[in-house]
PDB file of C-alpha atoms in Angstrom:
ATOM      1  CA  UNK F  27     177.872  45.068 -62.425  1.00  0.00           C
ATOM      2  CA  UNK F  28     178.146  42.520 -65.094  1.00  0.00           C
ATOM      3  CA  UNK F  29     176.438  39.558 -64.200  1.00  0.00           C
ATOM      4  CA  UNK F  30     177.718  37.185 -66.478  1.00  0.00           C
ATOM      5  CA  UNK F  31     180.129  37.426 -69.784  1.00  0.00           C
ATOM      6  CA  UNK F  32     178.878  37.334 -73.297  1.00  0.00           C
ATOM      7  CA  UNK F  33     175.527  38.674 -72.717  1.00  0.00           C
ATOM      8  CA  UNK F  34     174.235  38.535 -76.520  1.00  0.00           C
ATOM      9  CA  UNK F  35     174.628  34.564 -76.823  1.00  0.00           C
ATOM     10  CA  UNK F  36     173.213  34.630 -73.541  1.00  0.00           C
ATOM     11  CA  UNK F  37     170.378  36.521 -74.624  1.00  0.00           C
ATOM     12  CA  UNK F  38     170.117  34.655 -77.787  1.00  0.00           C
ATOM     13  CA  UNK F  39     169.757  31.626 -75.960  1.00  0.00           C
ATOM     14  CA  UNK F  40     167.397  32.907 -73.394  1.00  0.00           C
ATOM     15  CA  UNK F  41     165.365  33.563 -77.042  1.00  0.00           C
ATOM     16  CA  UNK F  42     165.182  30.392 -77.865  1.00  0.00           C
ATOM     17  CA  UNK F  43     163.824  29.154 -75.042  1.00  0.00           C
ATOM     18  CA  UNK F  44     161.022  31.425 -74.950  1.00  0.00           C
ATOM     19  CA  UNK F  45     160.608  30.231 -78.797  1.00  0.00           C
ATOM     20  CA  UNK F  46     159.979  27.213 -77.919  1.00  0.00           C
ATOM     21  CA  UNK F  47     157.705  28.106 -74.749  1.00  0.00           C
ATOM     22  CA  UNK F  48     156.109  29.689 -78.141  1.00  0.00           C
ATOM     23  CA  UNK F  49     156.231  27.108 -80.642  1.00  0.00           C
ATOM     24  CA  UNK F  50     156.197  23.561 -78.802  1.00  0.00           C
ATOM     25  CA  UNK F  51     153.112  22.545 -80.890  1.00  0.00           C
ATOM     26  CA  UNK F  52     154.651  22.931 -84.347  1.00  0.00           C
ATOM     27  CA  UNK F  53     157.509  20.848 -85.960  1.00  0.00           C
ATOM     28  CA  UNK F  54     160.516  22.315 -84.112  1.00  0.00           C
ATOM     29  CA  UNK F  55     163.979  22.067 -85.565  1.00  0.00           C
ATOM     30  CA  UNK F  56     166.509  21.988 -83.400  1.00  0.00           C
ATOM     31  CA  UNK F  57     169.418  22.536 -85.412  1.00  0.00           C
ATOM     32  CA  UNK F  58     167.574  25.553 -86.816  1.00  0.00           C
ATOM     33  CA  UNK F  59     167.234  27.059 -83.903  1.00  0.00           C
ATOM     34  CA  UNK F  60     171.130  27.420 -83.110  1.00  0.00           C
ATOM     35  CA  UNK F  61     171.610  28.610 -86.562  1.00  0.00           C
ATOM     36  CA  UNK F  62     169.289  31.434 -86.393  1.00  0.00           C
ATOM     37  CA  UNK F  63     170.871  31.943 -83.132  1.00  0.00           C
ATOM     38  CA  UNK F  64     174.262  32.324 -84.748  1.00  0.00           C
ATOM     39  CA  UNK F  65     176.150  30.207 -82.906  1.00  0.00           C
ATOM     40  CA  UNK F  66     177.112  26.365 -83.691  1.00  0.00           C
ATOM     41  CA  UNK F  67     174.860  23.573 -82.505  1.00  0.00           C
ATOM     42  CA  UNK F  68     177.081  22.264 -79.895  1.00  0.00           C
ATOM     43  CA  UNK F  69     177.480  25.903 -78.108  1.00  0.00           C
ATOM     44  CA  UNK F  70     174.159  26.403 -78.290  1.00  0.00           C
ATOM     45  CA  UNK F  71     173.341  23.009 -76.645  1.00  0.00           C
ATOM     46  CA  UNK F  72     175.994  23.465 -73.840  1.00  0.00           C
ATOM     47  CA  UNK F  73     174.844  27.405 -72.888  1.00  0.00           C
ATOM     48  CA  UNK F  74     171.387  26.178 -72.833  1.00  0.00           C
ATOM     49  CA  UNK F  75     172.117  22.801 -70.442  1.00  0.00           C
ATOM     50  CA  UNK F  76     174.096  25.456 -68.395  1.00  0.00           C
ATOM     51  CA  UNK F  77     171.403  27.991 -67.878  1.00  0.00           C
ATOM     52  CA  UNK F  78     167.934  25.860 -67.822  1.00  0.00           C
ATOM     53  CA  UNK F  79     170.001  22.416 -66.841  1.00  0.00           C
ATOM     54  CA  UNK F  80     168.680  20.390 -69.499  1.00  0.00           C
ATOM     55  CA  UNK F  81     169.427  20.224 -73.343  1.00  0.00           C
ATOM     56  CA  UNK F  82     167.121  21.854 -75.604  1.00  0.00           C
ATOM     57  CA  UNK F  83     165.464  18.866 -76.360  1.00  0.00           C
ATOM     58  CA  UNK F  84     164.839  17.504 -73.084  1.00  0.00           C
ATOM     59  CA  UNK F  85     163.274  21.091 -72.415  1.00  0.00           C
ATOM     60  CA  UNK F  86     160.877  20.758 -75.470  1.00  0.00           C
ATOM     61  CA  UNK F  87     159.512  17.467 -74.105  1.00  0.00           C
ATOM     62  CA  UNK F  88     159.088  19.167 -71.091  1.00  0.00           C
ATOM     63  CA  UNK F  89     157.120  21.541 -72.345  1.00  0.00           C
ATOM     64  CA  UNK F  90     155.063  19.269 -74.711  1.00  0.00           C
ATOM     65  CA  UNK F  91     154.665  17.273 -71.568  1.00  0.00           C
ATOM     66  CA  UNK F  92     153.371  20.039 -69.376  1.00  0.00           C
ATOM     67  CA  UNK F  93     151.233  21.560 -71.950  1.00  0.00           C
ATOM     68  CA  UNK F  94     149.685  18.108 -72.684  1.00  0.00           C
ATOM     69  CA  UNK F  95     148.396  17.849 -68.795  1.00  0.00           C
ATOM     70  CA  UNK F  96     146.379  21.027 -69.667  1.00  0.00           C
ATOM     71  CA  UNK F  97     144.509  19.670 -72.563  1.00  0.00           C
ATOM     72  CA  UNK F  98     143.562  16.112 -70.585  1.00  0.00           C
ATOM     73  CA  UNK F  99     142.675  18.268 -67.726  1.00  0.00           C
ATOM     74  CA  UNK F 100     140.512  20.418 -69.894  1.00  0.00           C
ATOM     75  CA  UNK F 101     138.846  16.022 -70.739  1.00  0.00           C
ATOM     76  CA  UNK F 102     140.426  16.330 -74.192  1.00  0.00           C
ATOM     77  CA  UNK F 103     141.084  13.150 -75.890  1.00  0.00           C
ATOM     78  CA  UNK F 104     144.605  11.849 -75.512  1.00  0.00           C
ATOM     79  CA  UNK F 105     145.046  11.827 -79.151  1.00  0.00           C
ATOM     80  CA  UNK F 106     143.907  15.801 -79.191  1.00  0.00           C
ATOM     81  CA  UNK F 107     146.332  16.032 -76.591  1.00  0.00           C
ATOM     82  CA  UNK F 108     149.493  14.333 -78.362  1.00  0.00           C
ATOM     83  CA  UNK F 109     148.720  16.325 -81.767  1.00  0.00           C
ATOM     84  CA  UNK F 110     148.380  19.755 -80.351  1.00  0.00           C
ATOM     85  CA  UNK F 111     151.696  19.605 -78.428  1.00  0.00           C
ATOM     86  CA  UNK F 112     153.589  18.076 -81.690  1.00  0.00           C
ATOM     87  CA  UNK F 113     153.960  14.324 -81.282  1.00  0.00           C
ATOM     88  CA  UNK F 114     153.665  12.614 -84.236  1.00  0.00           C
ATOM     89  CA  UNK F 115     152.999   9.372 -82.437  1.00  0.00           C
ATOM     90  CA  UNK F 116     150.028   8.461 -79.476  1.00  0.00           C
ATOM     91  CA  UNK F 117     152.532   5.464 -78.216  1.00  0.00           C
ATOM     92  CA  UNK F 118     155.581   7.627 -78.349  1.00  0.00           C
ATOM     93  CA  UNK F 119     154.080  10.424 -76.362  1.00  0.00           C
ATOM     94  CA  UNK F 120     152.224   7.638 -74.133  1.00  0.00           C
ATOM     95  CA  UNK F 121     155.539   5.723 -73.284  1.00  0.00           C
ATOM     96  CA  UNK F 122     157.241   9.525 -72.628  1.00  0.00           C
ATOM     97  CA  UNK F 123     153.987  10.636 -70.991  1.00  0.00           C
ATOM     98  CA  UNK F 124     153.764   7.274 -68.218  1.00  0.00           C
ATOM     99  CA  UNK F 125     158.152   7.965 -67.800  1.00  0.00           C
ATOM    100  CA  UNK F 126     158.177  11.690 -66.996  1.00  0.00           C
ATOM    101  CA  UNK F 127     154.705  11.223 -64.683  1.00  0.00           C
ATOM    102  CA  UNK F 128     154.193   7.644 -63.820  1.00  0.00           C
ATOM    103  CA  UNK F 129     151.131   7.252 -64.928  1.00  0.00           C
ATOM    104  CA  UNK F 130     149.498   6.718 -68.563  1.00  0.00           C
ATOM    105  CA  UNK F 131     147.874   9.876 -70.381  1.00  0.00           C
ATOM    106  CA  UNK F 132     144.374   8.888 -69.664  1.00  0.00           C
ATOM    107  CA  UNK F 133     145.188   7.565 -65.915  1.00  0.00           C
ATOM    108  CA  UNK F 134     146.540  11.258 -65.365  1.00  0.00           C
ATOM    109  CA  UNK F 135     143.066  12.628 -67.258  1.00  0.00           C
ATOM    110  CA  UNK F 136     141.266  10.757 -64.804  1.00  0.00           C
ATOM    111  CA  UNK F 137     142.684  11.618 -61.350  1.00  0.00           C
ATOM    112  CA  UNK F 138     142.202  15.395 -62.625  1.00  0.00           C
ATOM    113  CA  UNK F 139     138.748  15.214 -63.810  1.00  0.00           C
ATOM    114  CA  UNK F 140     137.825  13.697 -60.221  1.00  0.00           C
ATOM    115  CA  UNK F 141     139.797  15.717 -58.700  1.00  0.00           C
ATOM    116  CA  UNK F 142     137.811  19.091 -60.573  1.00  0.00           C
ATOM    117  CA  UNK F 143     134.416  16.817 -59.949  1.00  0.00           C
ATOM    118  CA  UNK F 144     135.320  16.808 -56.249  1.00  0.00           C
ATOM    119  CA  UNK F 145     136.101  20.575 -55.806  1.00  0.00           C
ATOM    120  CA  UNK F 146     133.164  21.284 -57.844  1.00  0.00           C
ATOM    121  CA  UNK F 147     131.068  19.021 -55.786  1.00  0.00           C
ATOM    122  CA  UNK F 148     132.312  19.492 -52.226  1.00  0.00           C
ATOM    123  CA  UNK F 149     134.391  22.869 -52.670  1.00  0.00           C
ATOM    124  CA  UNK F 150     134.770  23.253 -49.059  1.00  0.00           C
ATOM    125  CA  UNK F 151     136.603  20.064 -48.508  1.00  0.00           C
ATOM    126  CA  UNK F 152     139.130  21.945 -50.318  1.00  0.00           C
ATOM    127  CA  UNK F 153     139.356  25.177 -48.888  1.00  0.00           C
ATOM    128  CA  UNK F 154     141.132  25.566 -45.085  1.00  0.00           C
ATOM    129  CA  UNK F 155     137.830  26.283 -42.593  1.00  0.00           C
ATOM    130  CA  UNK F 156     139.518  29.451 -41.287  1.00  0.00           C
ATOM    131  CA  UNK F 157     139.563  30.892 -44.812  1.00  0.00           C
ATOM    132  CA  UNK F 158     135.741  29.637 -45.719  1.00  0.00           C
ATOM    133  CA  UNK F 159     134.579  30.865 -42.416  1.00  0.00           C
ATOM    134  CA  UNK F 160     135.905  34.962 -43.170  1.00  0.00           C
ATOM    135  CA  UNK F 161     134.538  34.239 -46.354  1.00  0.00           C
ATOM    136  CA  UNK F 162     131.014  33.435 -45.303  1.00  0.00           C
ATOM    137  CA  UNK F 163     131.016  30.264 -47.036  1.00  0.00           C
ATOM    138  CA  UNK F 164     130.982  28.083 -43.719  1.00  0.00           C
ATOM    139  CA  UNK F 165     128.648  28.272 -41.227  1.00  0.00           C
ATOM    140  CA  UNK F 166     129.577  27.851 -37.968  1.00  0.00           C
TER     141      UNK F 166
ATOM    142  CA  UNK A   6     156.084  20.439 -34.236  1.00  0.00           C
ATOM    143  CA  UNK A   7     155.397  22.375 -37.348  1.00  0.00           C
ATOM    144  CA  UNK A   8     156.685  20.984 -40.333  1.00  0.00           C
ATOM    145  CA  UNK A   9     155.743  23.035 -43.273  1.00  0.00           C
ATOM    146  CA  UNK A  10     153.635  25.565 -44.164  1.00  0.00           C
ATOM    147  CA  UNK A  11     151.231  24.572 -47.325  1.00  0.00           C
ATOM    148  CA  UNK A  12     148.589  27.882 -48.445  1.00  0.00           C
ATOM    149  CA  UNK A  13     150.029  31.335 -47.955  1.00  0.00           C
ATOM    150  CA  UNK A  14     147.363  34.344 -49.285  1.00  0.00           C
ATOM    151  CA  UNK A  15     148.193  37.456 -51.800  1.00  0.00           C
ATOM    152  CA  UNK A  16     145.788  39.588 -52.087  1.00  0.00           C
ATOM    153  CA  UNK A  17     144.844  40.649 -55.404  1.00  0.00           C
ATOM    154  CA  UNK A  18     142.403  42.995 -57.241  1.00  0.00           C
ATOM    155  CA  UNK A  19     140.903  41.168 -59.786  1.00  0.00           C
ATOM    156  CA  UNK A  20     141.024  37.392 -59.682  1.00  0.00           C
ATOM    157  CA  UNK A  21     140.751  36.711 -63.430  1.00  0.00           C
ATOM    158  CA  UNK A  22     143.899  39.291 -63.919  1.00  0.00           C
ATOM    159  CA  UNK A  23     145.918  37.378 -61.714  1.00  0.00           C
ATOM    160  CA  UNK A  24     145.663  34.236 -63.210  1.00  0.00           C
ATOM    161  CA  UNK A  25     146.396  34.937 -66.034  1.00  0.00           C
ATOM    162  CA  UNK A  26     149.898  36.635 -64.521  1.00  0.00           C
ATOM    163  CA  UNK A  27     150.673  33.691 -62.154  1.00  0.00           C
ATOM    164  CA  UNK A  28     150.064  31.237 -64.711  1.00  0.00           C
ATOM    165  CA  UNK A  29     151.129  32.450 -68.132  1.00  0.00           C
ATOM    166  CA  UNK A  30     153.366  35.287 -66.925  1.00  0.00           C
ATOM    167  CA  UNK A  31     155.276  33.689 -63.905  1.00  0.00           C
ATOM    168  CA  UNK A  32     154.228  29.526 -65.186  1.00  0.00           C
ATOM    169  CA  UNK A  33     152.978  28.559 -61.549  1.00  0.00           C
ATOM    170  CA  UNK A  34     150.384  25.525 -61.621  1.00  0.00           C
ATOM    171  CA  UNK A  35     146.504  26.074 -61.364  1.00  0.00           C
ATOM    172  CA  UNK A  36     146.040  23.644 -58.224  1.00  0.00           C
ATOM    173  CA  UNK A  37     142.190  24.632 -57.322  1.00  0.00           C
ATOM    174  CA  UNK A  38     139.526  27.052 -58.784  1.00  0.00           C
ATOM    175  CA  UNK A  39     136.053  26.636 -57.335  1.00  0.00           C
ATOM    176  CA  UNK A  40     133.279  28.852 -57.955  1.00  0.00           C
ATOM    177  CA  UNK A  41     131.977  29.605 -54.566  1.00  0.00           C
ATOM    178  CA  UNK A  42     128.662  31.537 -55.602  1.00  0.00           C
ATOM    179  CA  UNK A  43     128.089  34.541 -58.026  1.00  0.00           C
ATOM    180  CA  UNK A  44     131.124  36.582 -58.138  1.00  0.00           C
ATOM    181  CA  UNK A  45     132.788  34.313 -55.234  1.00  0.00           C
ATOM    182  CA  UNK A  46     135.702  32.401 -55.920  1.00  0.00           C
ATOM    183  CA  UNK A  47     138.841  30.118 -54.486  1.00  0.00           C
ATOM    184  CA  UNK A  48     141.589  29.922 -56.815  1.00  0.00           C
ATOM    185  CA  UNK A  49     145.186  28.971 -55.755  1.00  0.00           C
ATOM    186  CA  UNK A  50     148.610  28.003 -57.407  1.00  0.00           C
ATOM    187  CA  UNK A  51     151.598  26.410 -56.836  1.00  0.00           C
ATOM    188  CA  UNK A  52     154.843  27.286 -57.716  1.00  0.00           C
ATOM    189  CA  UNK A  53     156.069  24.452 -60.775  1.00  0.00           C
ATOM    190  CA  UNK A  54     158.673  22.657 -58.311  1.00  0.00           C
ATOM    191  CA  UNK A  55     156.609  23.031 -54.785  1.00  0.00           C
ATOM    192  CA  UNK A  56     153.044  21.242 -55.453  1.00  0.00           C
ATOM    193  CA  UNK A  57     152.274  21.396 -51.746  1.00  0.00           C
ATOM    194  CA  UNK A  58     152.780  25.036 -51.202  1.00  0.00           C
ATOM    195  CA  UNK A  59     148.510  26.427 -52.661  1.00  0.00           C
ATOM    196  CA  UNK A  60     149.367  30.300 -53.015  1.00  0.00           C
ATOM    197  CA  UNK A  61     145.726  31.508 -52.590  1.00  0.00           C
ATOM    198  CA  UNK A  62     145.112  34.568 -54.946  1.00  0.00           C
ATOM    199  CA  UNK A  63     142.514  36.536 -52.896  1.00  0.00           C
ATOM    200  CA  UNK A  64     140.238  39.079 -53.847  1.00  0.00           C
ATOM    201  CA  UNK A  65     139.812  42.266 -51.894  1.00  0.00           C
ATOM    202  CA  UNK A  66     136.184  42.628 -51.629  1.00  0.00           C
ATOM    203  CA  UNK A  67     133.530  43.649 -49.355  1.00  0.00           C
ATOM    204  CA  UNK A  68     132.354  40.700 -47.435  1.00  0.00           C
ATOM    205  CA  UNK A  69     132.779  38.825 -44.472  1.00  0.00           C
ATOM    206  CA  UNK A  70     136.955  39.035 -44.783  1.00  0.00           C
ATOM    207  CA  UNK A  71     136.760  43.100 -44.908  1.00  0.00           C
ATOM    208  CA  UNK A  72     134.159  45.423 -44.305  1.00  0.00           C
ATOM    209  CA  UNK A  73     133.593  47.879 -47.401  1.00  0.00           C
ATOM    210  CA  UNK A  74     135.712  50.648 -45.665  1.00  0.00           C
ATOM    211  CA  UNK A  75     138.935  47.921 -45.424  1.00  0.00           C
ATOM    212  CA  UNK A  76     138.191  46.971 -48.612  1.00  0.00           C
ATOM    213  CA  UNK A  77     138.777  50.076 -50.125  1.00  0.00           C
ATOM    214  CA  UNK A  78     142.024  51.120 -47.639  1.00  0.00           C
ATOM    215  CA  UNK A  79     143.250  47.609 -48.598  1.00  0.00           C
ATOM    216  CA  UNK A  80     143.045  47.810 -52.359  1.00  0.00           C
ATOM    217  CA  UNK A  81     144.710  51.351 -51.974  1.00  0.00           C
ATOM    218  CA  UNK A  82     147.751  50.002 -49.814  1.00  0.00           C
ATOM    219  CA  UNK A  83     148.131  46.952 -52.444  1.00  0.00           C
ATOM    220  CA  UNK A  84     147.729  49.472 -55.456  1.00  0.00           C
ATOM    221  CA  UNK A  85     150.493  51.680 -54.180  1.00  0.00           C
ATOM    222  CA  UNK A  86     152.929  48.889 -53.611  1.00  0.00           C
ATOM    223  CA  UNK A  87     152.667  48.753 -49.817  1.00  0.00           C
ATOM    224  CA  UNK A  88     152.995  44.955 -49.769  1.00  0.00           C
ATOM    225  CA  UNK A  89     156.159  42.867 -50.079  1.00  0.00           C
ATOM    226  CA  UNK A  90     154.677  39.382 -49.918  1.00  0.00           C
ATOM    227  CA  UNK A  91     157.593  37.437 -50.331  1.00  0.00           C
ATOM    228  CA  UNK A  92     160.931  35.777 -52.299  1.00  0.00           C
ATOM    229  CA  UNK A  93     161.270  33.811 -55.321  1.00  0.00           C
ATOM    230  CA  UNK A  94     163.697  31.737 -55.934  1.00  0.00           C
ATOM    231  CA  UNK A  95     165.107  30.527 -59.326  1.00  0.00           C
ATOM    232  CA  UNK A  96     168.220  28.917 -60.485  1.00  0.00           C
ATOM    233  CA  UNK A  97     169.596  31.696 -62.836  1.00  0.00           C
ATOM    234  CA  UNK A  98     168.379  34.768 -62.073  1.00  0.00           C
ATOM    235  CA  UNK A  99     169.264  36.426 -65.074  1.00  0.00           C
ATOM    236  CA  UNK A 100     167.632  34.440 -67.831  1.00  0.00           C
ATOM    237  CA  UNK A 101     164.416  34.726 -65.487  1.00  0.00           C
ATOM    238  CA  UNK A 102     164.780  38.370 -65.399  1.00  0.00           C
ATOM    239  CA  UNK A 103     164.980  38.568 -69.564  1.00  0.00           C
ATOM    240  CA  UNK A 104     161.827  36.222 -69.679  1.00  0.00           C
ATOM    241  CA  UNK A 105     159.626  37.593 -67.457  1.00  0.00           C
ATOM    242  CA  UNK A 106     160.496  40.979 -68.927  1.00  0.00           C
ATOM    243  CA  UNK A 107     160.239  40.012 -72.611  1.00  0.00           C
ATOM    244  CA  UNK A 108     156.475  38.754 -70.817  1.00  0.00           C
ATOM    245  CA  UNK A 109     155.947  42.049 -69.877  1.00  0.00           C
ATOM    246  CA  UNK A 110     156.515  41.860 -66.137  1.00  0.00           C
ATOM    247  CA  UNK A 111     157.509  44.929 -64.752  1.00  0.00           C
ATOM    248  CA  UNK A 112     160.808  45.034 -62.196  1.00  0.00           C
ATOM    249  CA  UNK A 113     161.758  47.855 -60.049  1.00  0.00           C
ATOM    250  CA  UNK A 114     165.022  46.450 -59.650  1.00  0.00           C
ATOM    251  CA  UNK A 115     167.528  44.209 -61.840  1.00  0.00           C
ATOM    252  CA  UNK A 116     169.438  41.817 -61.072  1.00  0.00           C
ATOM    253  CA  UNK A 117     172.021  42.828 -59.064  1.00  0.00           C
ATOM    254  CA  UNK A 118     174.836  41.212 -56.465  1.00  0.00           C
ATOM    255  CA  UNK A 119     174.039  41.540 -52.894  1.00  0.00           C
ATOM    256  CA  UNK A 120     175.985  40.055 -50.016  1.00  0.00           C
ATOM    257  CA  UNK A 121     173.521  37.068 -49.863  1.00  0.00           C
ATOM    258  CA  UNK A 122     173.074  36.400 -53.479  1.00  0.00           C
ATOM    259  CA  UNK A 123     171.831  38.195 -56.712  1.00  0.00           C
ATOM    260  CA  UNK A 124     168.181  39.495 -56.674  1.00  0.00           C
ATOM    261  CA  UNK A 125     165.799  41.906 -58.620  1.00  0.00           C
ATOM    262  CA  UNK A 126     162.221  43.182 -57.172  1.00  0.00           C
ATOM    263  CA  UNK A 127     159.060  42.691 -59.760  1.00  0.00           C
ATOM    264  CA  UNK A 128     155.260  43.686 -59.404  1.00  0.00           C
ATOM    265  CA  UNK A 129     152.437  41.463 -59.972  1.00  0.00           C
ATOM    266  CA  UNK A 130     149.224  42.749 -61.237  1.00  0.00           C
ATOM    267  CA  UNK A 131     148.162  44.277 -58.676  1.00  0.00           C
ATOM    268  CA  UNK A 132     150.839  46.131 -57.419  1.00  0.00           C
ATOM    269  CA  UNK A 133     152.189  43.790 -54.400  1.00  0.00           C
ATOM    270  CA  UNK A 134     156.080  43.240 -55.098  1.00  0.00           C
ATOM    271  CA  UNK A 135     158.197  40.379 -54.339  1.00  0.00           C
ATOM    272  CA  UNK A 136     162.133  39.389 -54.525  1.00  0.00           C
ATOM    273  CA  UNK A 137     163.328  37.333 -57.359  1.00  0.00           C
ATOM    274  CA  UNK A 138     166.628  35.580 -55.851  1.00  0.00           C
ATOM    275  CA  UNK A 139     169.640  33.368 -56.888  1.00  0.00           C
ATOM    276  CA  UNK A 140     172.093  32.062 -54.280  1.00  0.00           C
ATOM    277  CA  UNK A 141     175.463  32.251 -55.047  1.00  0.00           C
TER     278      UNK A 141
END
């Protein structure tokens, strides 16, 4: 069965996608992407809106955004945490960072951190009482 | 009246192996990983759109859960592929198929047209398969 037409732009573009799962943190080029793809920018843009349902660049943020919960999970610094993924700017990736979430970078580092402290610290409170019990981590 | 259901359990042969294949294989969210005493340990994921469904990776071992004779019948049924624990669902099927491959996921089916959608079968880690879907 053929699934869909065109497979090799497909796959192409499917590529690039997992490039920039790959590459978020360094200084990706759009444009360069759909060249090396071989097909023209505006292609390019409108296969990958029509697979993933969001332009390339709205993807990358995504990614950068995603990524960047890891590191202020981890308690990096918000400004380790905006370099590594590849902003250039800590007020540019704040303002994107408190739009996509709702809350700033280091409000978001905080809820985890007491979130880990409090599993780490009570873990049971956090585990459902049948499961702890068959464990023999609850006694009765 | 139930509403929804919110921690569903896999079980899995080696914890650390399955994180890293729910998290960097398949991209589901770490939600909680306690340590829960020397060798012990509670580690569950979501899914990156449902935060409120935990998928509790749990090991097979001897303990209060299964005696050591279980144990060893369970990690056997899991290991030959005994368990179907359930359907994924993603919006286009085939581009998930290409990157989990190209991540070194292994299917035993591809994506192919069935009367109530397109779907392909992968294996985790440890051998338990599930259904990778896309409704028409």
């Amino acid at each position: 069965m053929e699934l869909y037409p065109r497979q090799y732009l497909y796959l192409r573009t499917v590529r690039a996608k997992l490039f920039i799962d790959e590459n978020f943190g360094s200084n990706i080029e759009l444009n360069k992407i759909a060249d090396e793809a071989c097909f023209s920018k505006f292609h390019f843009v409108r296969l990958f809106r029509s697979i993933y349902g969001q332009t390339p660049h709205q993807y990358l943020t995504h990614v950068r955004i995603e990524r960047s919960k890891e590191y202020l999970a981890d308690g990096q610094t918000v400004a380790f945490a905006c370099y590594k993924v590849g902003f250039d700017s800590i007020s540019s990736f704040t303002g994107l960072f408190k739009r996509r979430t709702g809350l700033t970078p280091r409000q978001y580092q905080i809820d985890r951190l007491n979130f880990k402290e409090a599993v780490a610290e009570k873990p049971l409170h956090h585990i459902p009482g049948c499961f702890a019990e068959k464990k023999g981590w609850k006694t009765k | 009246m139930i509403t929804k259901m919110n921690h569903v359990s896999i079980f899995v042969l080696d914890q650390d192996s399955a994180f890293d294949f729910y998290v960097n294989k398949l991209g589901f969210k770490v939600n909680t990983d306690a340590e829960m005493g020397p060798g012990k340990r509670w580690l569950t994921v979501n899914p990156p759109d449902q935060p409120d469904l935990e998928i509790t990776l749990m090991l097979i071992d001897d303990g209060m859960m299964f005696d050591k004779d279980s144990s060893a019948k369970m990690r056997e049924l899991v290991k030959a592929g005994t368990f179907g624990f359930g359907v994924f669902q993603c919006d286009d099927l085939k581009a998930t198929y290409e990157e989990m491959k190209a991540k070194g996921v292994e299917f035993t089916k591809p994506p192919t047209e069935e009367f109530y959608g397109y779907e392909a079968l992968f294996k985790d880690d440890s051998g338990n398969w599930f259904s990778l879907g896309q409704k028409k």
